[in-house]
Amino acid sequence: MKSNQFDAIVVGSGISGGWAAKELCEKGLKTLVLERGRDVQHLKDYPTMTAAPWEMPHRNRIPLDDKLENPVVNRCYAYKEDTAHFFVKDSEHPYIQDKPFDWVRGYQVGGKSLIWARQTQRWSKYDFEGPDRDGFAVDWPIRYEDVAPWYSYVERFVGISGSYEGLDTLPDGEFLKAWEMNCVEKEIQKRIKASYNDRNVIIGRCAHLTEPKDVHLAQGRGQCMARNQCYRGCPFGGYFSSNSSTLPTAAKTGNLTVRPDSVVHSLIYDDQKGKVTGVRIVDRITKESSEYFADVIFLNASALNTNLILLNSISKRFPNGLGNDSGILGKYVAFHNYRGSINANYEGFMDEYYFGRRPTAVMMPNFRNVKKQEMDFLRGYMTFYTAGRAGFGHADVPFGQDFKEANSTPGPWSVYMMMQGETIPKESNHVTLSPDQKDEWGIPLLQISVAYDENDEKILTDFYEQGEEMLTKAGCINIRRGDSKQSPGLDIHEMGGVRMGRDPDTSLLNGFNQMHLAPNVFVTDGACMTSTGTQNPSITYMALTARAVDYAVKEMKKGNIS
């Protein structure tokens, strides 16, 4: 027990887990990070980071047997031959779908921080106020003002590119130089602005170093080269990941221990002491069980795995899962609706082109039900669009001189628009543990029952109507709707199940991400979210994590957590 004793334990090494480790270590706590997957070291373990397509056995395509064996992960846009080693295979880690749900996972040191889309937008005050105003979830126990300084804190360290816009619906942050829109995107922006007074079109904000500062260079990171190979692991450290940033920073303190191949079985609740004392794991390779102990536990296993761990943390005091007197653990899971898209063509600008492979799109903050309920559906959606020209070498003409000339110039402009819709947390959207099926480590399989509802369909319809109208006014032609009909989960933005709130009867966590009934346990990954907003969530997880660690350490020094 003494050799396995730490000041703090962090479960998970992804975006929020990396931040918890960094903050705890920098505040002087001997910290153990438990990661269920293999070890991945920055640079050393990015085997395809500079590979050309012809250097891969299948020219960066997934072979048929893999597609048949792993249908869920094969539906993920980032899963290819050059990135497959960073993704969980369906066949190796099964789960139960009561309703269709595509659970995309990355089990390795760094987690999904190696394969995330890197889009980072702050929430606005309207997002934190939304549930209380509209009545679709319990009231958030915090407001934008509580999180704003922590947004700034993590943004400066991460490195966020963006433009200063002064919007109350999408607050500005601590930005590096913004990426630039191309000529057609600017033309669409200009025309939408002229046609609407509630539609703000701005360049996307993303965790890419356009102009590295000293804080980034000190991490060993360099400028983003716009190569569009991010999901392989970046040799420049040009985008933020746990592997290139927070974990190395934590290691420099001398206070970090990382134990990969550690499948967390449950948190240990001591009925006599009336507190959580540690974490029980099963070694991924040897299948041997062991226990680790600490005064404070940060649970950052990713939203659904965090729910699984808490549901499986059973004791005499908590027979239905840790802290689950209310019975709502695992309930009110929500996600983002990505189903809708619109394609169009744009005439003109044939003498214009663009540079590089920009890692972000043009975006428009939500304009539906922002300050009050106005529509026949709850909440709304963000909108993203990009414009580009068909690539070289695709002209369909006969061989000869015409072929050479046609394929020496890019094709016409096209426009792609997509939605990111907020879904409403519902009790019927939930996860439970299988009563009779277990994985190879003896842990119950997660049983997922999450689906779209009528509200999601209404948001989808509104996106189509408004998107077509905006693109028409912007001068687009040949406008076509698309519905991916993808299952929930493929958005990879699952949230909730261990939500924050003011009342222990209706929430699991308080305003500092601290469990109401297990005060030395903090949850700061997606499981903590009371509602989803319309923004990409990762920067909010980071800010909430840094804030929660600051609070936890102060409480430990006061003797309130021990």
XYZ file of C-alpha atoms in Angstrom:
562
model
C 0.000 0.000 0.000
C 2.841 2.393 0.832
C 4.558 1.846 -2.522
C 1.274 2.500 -4.305
C 0.485 5.711 -2.398
C 0.307 9.076 -4.184
C -1.031 12.515 -3.396
C -3.335 12.440 -6.417
C -4.496 9.977 -9.053
C -5.730 10.973 -12.506
C -7.692 8.398 -14.476
C -7.124 9.028 -18.182
C -4.440 10.906 -20.082
C -6.416 12.647 -22.808
C -7.212 16.338 -23.072
C -8.691 16.809 -19.607
C -6.536 14.149 -17.919
C -3.373 15.740 -19.268
C -4.447 19.080 -17.884
C -5.268 17.575 -14.491
C -1.818 15.962 -14.387
C -0.033 19.185 -15.340
C -1.860 21.301 -12.784
C -1.552 18.799 -9.928
C 2.164 18.213 -10.572
C 2.938 21.918 -10.856
C 1.209 22.474 -7.528
C 3.568 19.973 -5.893
C 1.419 16.834 -5.697
C 2.953 13.454 -6.453
C 0.564 12.377 -9.172
C -0.176 9.015 -10.772
C -1.808 8.975 -14.203
C -3.563 5.717 -15.038
C -4.067 5.046 -18.754
C -5.816 1.912 -19.959
C -3.986 1.873 -23.301
C -0.381 1.534 -24.387
C 2.335 4.117 -23.894
C 2.758 6.690 -26.675
C 5.659 9.124 -26.497
C 5.700 12.340 -28.510
C 7.606 11.918 -31.798
C 8.956 8.482 -30.863
C 5.614 6.738 -31.314
C 4.211 8.512 -34.378
C 5.217 5.884 -36.962
C 3.452 7.452 -39.951
C 3.996 11.140 -39.213
C 6.115 11.746 -42.339
C 5.075 8.777 -44.485
C 4.053 9.195 -48.116
C 0.984 7.302 -49.382
C 3.130 4.942 -51.460
C 5.069 3.960 -48.344
C 1.955 2.384 -46.827
C 0.896 -1.160 -47.784
C -2.620 -0.101 -48.813
C -1.808 3.454 -49.973
C -3.571 4.852 -46.888
C -6.780 2.885 -47.477
C -8.380 0.516 -44.974
C -8.553 -3.083 -46.255
C -11.904 -4.819 -46.581
C -11.391 -7.301 -43.743
C -10.815 -4.407 -41.297
C -13.963 -2.641 -42.514
C -16.022 -5.784 -41.978
C -14.535 -6.552 -38.579
C -14.650 -2.972 -37.224
C -17.650 -1.184 -38.794
C -18.035 1.488 -36.098
C -14.531 2.936 -36.135
C -14.458 2.701 -39.935
C -17.231 5.271 -40.040
C -14.962 7.839 -38.358
C -13.614 10.442 -40.792
C -10.107 10.280 -39.295
C -9.685 6.505 -39.368
C -7.306 5.534 -42.166
C -4.267 3.338 -42.587
C -1.965 6.111 -41.342
C -3.982 6.680 -38.136
C -5.515 3.267 -37.365
C -2.991 2.594 -34.572
C -4.501 5.440 -32.510
C -8.079 4.133 -32.639
C -9.868 1.408 -30.669
C -10.993 -1.553 -32.765
C -14.619 -2.602 -32.272
C -13.649 -6.257 -32.104
C -11.205 -5.700 -29.237
C -13.411 -3.540 -27.006
C -17.084 -4.468 -27.464
C -20.058 -2.635 -26.012
C -23.830 -3.107 -26.198
C -26.001 -0.868 -28.372
C -29.594 -0.841 -27.144
C -29.993 1.802 -29.850
C -27.477 2.474 -32.644
C -24.512 4.354 -31.201
C -21.045 4.691 -32.738
C -18.590 4.889 -29.859
C -15.238 6.146 -31.203
C -12.359 5.721 -28.759
C -8.588 6.152 -28.524
C -6.900 4.040 -25.871
C -3.282 5.152 -25.475
C -1.301 7.700 -23.518
C -2.696 10.946 -24.893
C -6.074 9.401 -25.639
C -8.101 11.216 -28.264
C -5.953 14.354 -27.924
C -3.897 12.767 -30.721
C -6.890 12.460 -33.039
C -9.251 15.304 -32.111
C -10.388 17.945 -34.614
C -8.786 20.759 -32.540
C -11.640 23.276 -32.822
C -11.866 25.507 -29.755
C -14.662 27.950 -29.021
C -15.569 29.388 -25.648
C -19.085 29.101 -24.348
C -20.987 32.360 -23.928
C -23.031 33.492 -20.964
C -26.134 32.405 -22.869
C -24.923 28.799 -22.975
C -24.432 28.575 -19.212
C -27.767 30.327 -18.626
C -29.662 28.284 -21.215
C -31.002 25.420 -19.079
C -32.280 27.756 -16.374
C -33.850 30.063 -18.947
C -35.351 27.407 -21.220
C -35.964 24.667 -18.656
C -34.419 21.825 -20.674
C -31.908 20.654 -18.019
C -30.952 21.498 -14.445
C -29.361 24.885 -13.904
C -25.607 25.053 -14.324
C -24.028 25.851 -10.925
C -21.571 28.192 -12.654
C -21.718 31.038 -15.143
C -19.415 32.346 -17.854
C -17.762 34.768 -15.436
C -16.644 31.817 -13.285
C -14.901 30.098 -16.189
C -13.646 33.101 -18.226
C -10.292 33.536 -16.422
C -9.661 29.803 -16.751
C -10.421 29.907 -20.460
C -7.712 32.563 -20.717
C -5.329 30.512 -18.589
C -5.541 27.386 -20.739
C -5.707 29.263 -24.059
C -2.378 30.968 -23.442
C -0.708 27.615 -22.776
C -2.434 25.631 -25.511
C -2.095 28.212 -28.274
C -5.377 29.119 -29.979
C -5.520 30.845 -33.338
C -8.473 33.149 -33.871
C -9.759 36.606 -34.672
C -11.072 39.220 -32.242
C -14.733 39.858 -33.050
C -16.357 41.281 -29.915
C -19.338 38.898 -30.083
C -21.366 38.192 -26.977
C -22.546 34.901 -28.492
C -18.980 33.624 -28.964
C -16.588 35.451 -26.612
C -13.058 36.309 -27.685
C -10.106 34.585 -26.090
C -6.326 34.738 -25.897
C -5.539 34.366 -29.584
C -2.585 33.795 -31.848
C -2.707 35.014 -35.450
C -5.886 33.838 -37.159
C -6.035 31.698 -40.259
C -7.352 33.475 -43.331
C -10.502 32.928 -45.346
C -10.092 32.475 -49.081
C -11.709 34.791 -51.632
C -14.982 32.875 -52.032
C -15.387 32.449 -48.283
C -14.898 36.197 -47.851
C -17.474 36.907 -50.547
C -20.002 34.643 -48.839
C -19.207 36.315 -45.511
C -19.774 39.767 -46.998
C -23.106 38.826 -48.561
C -24.451 37.090 -45.445
C -23.487 40.087 -43.326
C -25.324 42.386 -45.747
C -28.456 40.208 -45.632
C -28.771 39.486 -41.881
C -28.136 41.352 -38.666
C -28.000 38.242 -36.469
C -25.528 36.112 -38.463
C -21.852 36.592 -37.603
C -19.470 34.814 -39.972
C -15.915 34.513 -38.641
C -12.827 32.390 -39.191
C -12.633 29.292 -37.025
C -10.684 29.086 -33.778
C -8.390 26.116 -33.366
C -5.541 24.767 -31.224
C -2.813 25.328 -33.825
C 0.321 27.422 -33.378
C 0.281 30.009 -36.141
C 2.860 32.126 -34.325
C 4.400 30.215 -31.401
C 5.089 32.235 -28.272
C 7.788 31.591 -25.667
C 5.377 29.462 -23.626
C 4.932 27.142 -26.605
C 8.592 27.017 -27.572
C 9.390 26.079 -23.979
C 7.171 23.035 -24.448
C 9.278 22.016 -27.449
C 6.500 22.868 -29.890
C 6.778 24.693 -33.216
C 4.661 26.353 -35.858
C 1.833 24.536 -37.617
C 2.817 23.784 -41.222
C -0.744 23.298 -42.527
C 0.104 19.799 -43.784
C -3.270 18.189 -42.967
C -1.584 15.160 -41.357
C -2.608 15.988 -37.785
C -4.184 12.648 -36.875
C -0.833 10.914 -37.359
C 0.764 12.883 -34.522
C 2.520 16.135 -35.371
C 6.337 16.136 -35.600
C 6.319 19.905 -35.050
C 3.979 19.888 -32.062
C 2.023 22.395 -34.134
C -1.289 21.394 -32.596
C -2.066 20.802 -28.938
C -2.050 17.285 -27.520
C -1.363 15.819 -24.107
C 1.698 14.099 -25.566
C 3.344 17.254 -26.902
C 2.271 19.656 -24.174
C 0.695 18.925 -20.792
C 2.232 15.528 -19.978
C 5.839 16.587 -20.769
C 5.258 19.729 -18.710
C 3.995 17.623 -15.818
C 6.980 15.289 -16.152
C 9.433 18.193 -15.840
C 8.274 18.758 -12.266
C 9.493 15.347 -11.164
C 6.081 14.681 -9.634
C 4.545 12.619 -12.450
C 4.195 8.853 -12.711
C 2.373 7.445 -15.737
C 1.187 3.847 -15.663
C -0.049 2.727 -19.084
C -1.880 -0.580 -19.670
C -3.991 0.094 -16.562
C -7.663 -0.706 -17.106
C -9.556 0.956 -14.264
C -12.072 -1.376 -12.716
C -13.543 0.947 -10.078
C -12.883 3.526 -7.405
C -12.374 2.122 -3.925
C -14.826 3.389 -1.317
C -13.914 2.618 2.279
C -17.163 2.248 4.199
C -15.409 2.594 7.550
C -13.577 5.778 6.593
C -16.553 7.074 4.623
C -14.449 8.165 1.660
C -12.842 7.083 -1.587
C -9.316 5.900 -0.867
C -8.028 4.847 -4.260
C -8.437 3.127 -7.617
C -8.598 -0.564 -8.489
C -7.063 -1.546 -11.837
C -6.563 -4.626 -13.989
C -3.342 -4.789 -15.976
C -4.243 -4.802 -19.666
C -1.612 -7.388 -20.542
C -1.171 -9.627 -17.478
C -4.794 -9.331 -16.232
C -3.453 -8.952 -12.687
C -5.354 -6.693 -10.299
C -3.765 -4.010 -8.163
C -4.778 -0.972 -6.162
C -3.431 2.569 -5.936
C -4.229 5.096 -3.242
C -4.410 8.879 -3.040
C -6.067 11.732 -1.197
C -7.746 13.111 -4.303
C -8.952 11.423 -7.498
C -9.564 13.111 -10.844
C -11.717 11.040 -13.168
C -10.957 11.861 -16.819
C -11.490 8.563 -18.600
C -13.701 10.148 -21.336
C -17.406 10.716 -20.834
C -18.848 7.231 -21.217
C -15.928 5.391 -19.619
C -16.151 7.731 -16.635
C -19.822 6.781 -16.315
C -18.859 3.102 -16.565
C -16.230 3.383 -13.825
C -18.567 5.180 -11.427
C -21.424 2.738 -12.096
C -19.026 -0.121 -11.377
C -17.745 1.501 -8.157
C -20.093 -0.348 -5.827
C -19.896 -0.466 -2.035
C -22.211 -1.005 0.910
C -22.713 2.770 1.056
C -23.246 3.111 -2.686
C -24.815 -0.101 -4.044
C -25.876 1.591 -7.299
C -22.616 3.302 -8.140
C -20.439 5.882 -6.438
C -22.357 8.950 -5.295
C -25.556 7.685 -6.909
C -28.117 8.179 -4.158
C -30.234 10.148 -6.648
C -30.288 7.328 -9.203
C -29.342 9.664 -12.067
C -25.783 8.418 -12.645
C -25.475 7.484 -16.303
C -28.602 9.428 -17.288
C -29.107 12.646 -19.268
C -26.394 11.796 -21.796
C -26.317 14.194 -24.751
C -24.207 14.796 -27.850
C -23.940 16.977 -30.957
C -26.109 16.525 -34.032
C -23.868 16.496 -37.129
C -26.292 14.953 -39.578
C -27.032 17.937 -41.801
C -24.839 19.219 -44.614
C -25.299 21.324 -47.755
C -23.194 21.321 -50.915
C -23.231 24.025 -53.574
C -21.237 25.478 -56.438
C -19.887 28.980 -56.877
C -19.235 30.662 -60.209
C -16.394 33.080 -60.829
C -13.077 33.704 -59.072
C -11.375 31.382 -61.543
C -8.181 33.451 -61.325
C -7.970 33.009 -57.533
C -6.594 30.202 -55.356
C -5.438 29.687 -51.754
C -2.422 28.456 -49.803
C -1.931 25.367 -47.635
C -4.353 23.053 -45.917
C -5.981 25.248 -43.296
C -6.938 23.289 -40.144
C -10.198 25.117 -39.484
C -13.373 26.221 -41.248
C -15.401 29.421 -41.392
C -17.965 29.382 -38.622
C -21.142 31.090 -37.512
C -22.230 31.113 -33.847
C -25.704 29.892 -33.021
C -28.432 32.436 -33.795
C -31.487 30.429 -32.673
C -33.058 30.757 -29.184
C -29.936 32.545 -27.941
C -31.443 35.046 -25.507
C -35.009 33.762 -25.360
C -37.168 30.956 -26.677
C -38.229 31.917 -30.229
C -38.592 28.719 -32.237
C -40.710 25.577 -31.975
C -37.570 23.688 -30.898
C -35.156 24.107 -27.991
C -31.632 25.517 -28.421
C -29.923 25.713 -31.821
C -26.807 24.986 -33.882
C -23.472 26.341 -34.997
C -22.800 26.466 -38.722
C -19.500 25.843 -40.496
C -18.602 26.250 -44.152
C -15.605 26.028 -46.439
C -15.010 26.837 -50.093
C -12.427 25.249 -52.326
C -11.548 24.371 -55.888
C -11.543 20.887 -57.338
C -8.042 19.490 -57.252
C -5.558 19.237 -60.050
C -5.664 16.094 -62.186
C -9.404 15.415 -62.116
C -10.554 16.837 -65.444
C -12.507 14.254 -67.454
C -11.199 14.858 -70.971
C -9.511 12.593 -73.558
C -5.757 12.044 -73.457
C -3.497 14.402 -75.355
C -2.898 18.143 -75.277
C -6.398 18.895 -73.943
C -5.846 16.443 -71.103
C -2.541 18.045 -70.126
C -3.945 21.559 -70.150
C -7.164 20.687 -68.328
C -5.307 18.839 -65.577
C -2.728 21.596 -65.139
C -5.321 23.937 -63.638
C -7.706 23.520 -60.716
C -11.410 23.062 -61.286
C -14.392 25.245 -60.329
C -15.300 26.413 -56.819
C -17.573 24.415 -54.548
C -18.964 25.177 -51.089
C -19.618 22.799 -48.197
C -21.712 23.744 -45.158
C -22.421 21.666 -42.059
C -24.258 21.933 -38.767
C -23.304 21.238 -35.156
C -26.583 21.033 -33.296
C -27.207 20.993 -29.572
C -29.140 18.000 -28.287
C -31.229 18.128 -25.141
C -30.212 15.976 -22.143
C -33.011 13.481 -21.497
C -33.389 10.820 -18.850
C -34.169 8.311 -21.590
C -30.697 8.861 -23.083
C -28.599 6.834 -20.684
C -25.915 4.230 -20.149
C -25.987 1.230 -17.815
C -23.837 -1.790 -17.072
C -24.630 -5.141 -18.623
C -25.870 -7.527 -15.921
C -24.267 -10.581 -17.535
C -21.637 -9.620 -20.134
C -18.077 -8.662 -19.217
C -14.935 -7.728 -21.132
C -11.701 -9.707 -20.949
C -10.667 -7.779 -17.812
C -13.800 -8.804 -15.925
C -15.498 -5.422 -16.189
C -19.180 -5.231 -17.206
C -19.815 -4.087 -20.752
C -21.332 -0.643 -21.166
C -24.900 -0.713 -22.448
C -25.778 2.448 -24.405
C -29.310 3.685 -25.070
C -29.043 7.084 -26.793
C -31.093 8.381 -29.730
C -32.262 11.451 -31.648
C -35.686 12.929 -30.897
C -38.224 15.278 -32.491
C -36.272 18.325 -31.342
C -33.218 17.126 -33.267
C -35.287 16.659 -36.415
C -36.673 20.188 -36.134
C -33.172 21.631 -35.727
C -32.057 19.680 -38.796
C -34.936 21.074 -40.837
C -34.191 24.630 -39.725
C -30.524 24.229 -40.661
C -31.504 23.116 -44.159
C -33.924 26.012 -44.633
C -31.624 28.680 -43.256
C -28.502 27.248 -44.855
C -30.083 27.144 -48.310
C -31.411 30.661 -47.870
C -28.012 32.020 -46.781
C -26.116 30.293 -49.572
C -28.627 31.496 -52.147
C -28.237 35.082 -50.968
C -24.464 34.579 -51.017
C -24.567 33.727 -54.717
C -24.246 29.936 -54.617
C -25.885 27.726 -57.239
C -26.818 24.056 -57.532
C -27.559 23.765 -53.795
C -28.025 20.200 -52.501
C -28.997 18.901 -49.070
C -27.268 15.975 -47.392
C -28.262 13.861 -44.404
C -25.552 11.498 -43.183
C -28.165 9.706 -41.042
C -25.233 8.867 -38.792
C -25.881 7.350 -35.408
C -25.296 9.358 -32.247
C -21.717 8.985 -31.082
C -20.054 9.486 -34.431
C -19.919 13.197 -33.536
C -17.430 12.079 -30.811
C -18.893 14.755 -28.518
C -20.807 12.590 -26.061
C -21.405 14.407 -22.772
C -23.235 14.040 -19.490
C -24.210 11.213 -17.171
C -22.313 12.747 -14.224
C -23.624 16.246 -14.588
C -22.893 19.358 -12.565
C -25.676 21.086 -10.640
C -26.706 22.769 -7.447
C -28.797 19.993 -5.887
C -27.493 16.491 -5.005
C -30.948 15.142 -5.819
C -30.642 16.184 -9.460
C -26.881 16.231 -10.094
C -23.701 14.375 -9.181
C -21.187 17.258 -9.105
C -21.078 20.732 -7.586
C -19.833 23.943 -9.187
C -16.197 22.849 -8.882
C -16.719 19.436 -10.518
C -16.545 17.825 -7.071
C -18.824 14.882 -6.312
C -21.533 15.920 -3.872
C -21.297 12.640 -1.943
C -17.602 11.795 -2.465
C -15.825 15.121 -2.000
C -12.306 13.912 -2.835
C -13.422 12.799 -6.318
C -13.566 15.267 -9.215
C -14.931 14.664 -12.722
C -13.801 17.146 -15.385
C -14.161 15.316 -18.693
C -17.279 15.346 -20.879
C -19.262 13.375 -18.304
C -19.553 16.512 -16.146
C -21.494 18.528 -18.716
C -24.993 19.616 -17.739
C -25.826 20.632 -21.317
C -23.840 20.512 -24.551
C -23.977 24.006 -26.032
C -23.371 24.244 -29.763
C -19.606 24.741 -29.536
C -16.826 22.178 -29.740
C -16.379 21.226 -26.083
C -12.679 20.484 -25.511
C -11.512 23.959 -24.465
C -14.309 24.002 -21.869
C -13.115 20.674 -20.460
C -9.602 22.105 -20.154
C -10.786 25.254 -18.399
C -13.030 23.345 -15.991
C -10.153 20.974 -15.200
C -7.649 23.718 -14.391
C -10.270 25.460 -12.256
C -11.176 22.257 -10.397
C -7.531 21.417 -9.628
C -6.957 24.900 -8.265
C -9.975 24.491 -5.981
C -9.073 20.936 -4.928
C -5.512 21.800 -3.926
C -6.673 24.814 -1.928
C -9.240 22.621 -0.145
C -6.562 20.014 0.567
C -4.350 22.661 2.166
C -7.290 23.739 4.329
C -7.779 20.130 5.443
C -11.192 19.854 3.807
C -10.001 17.071 1.487
C -7.790 14.334 2.873
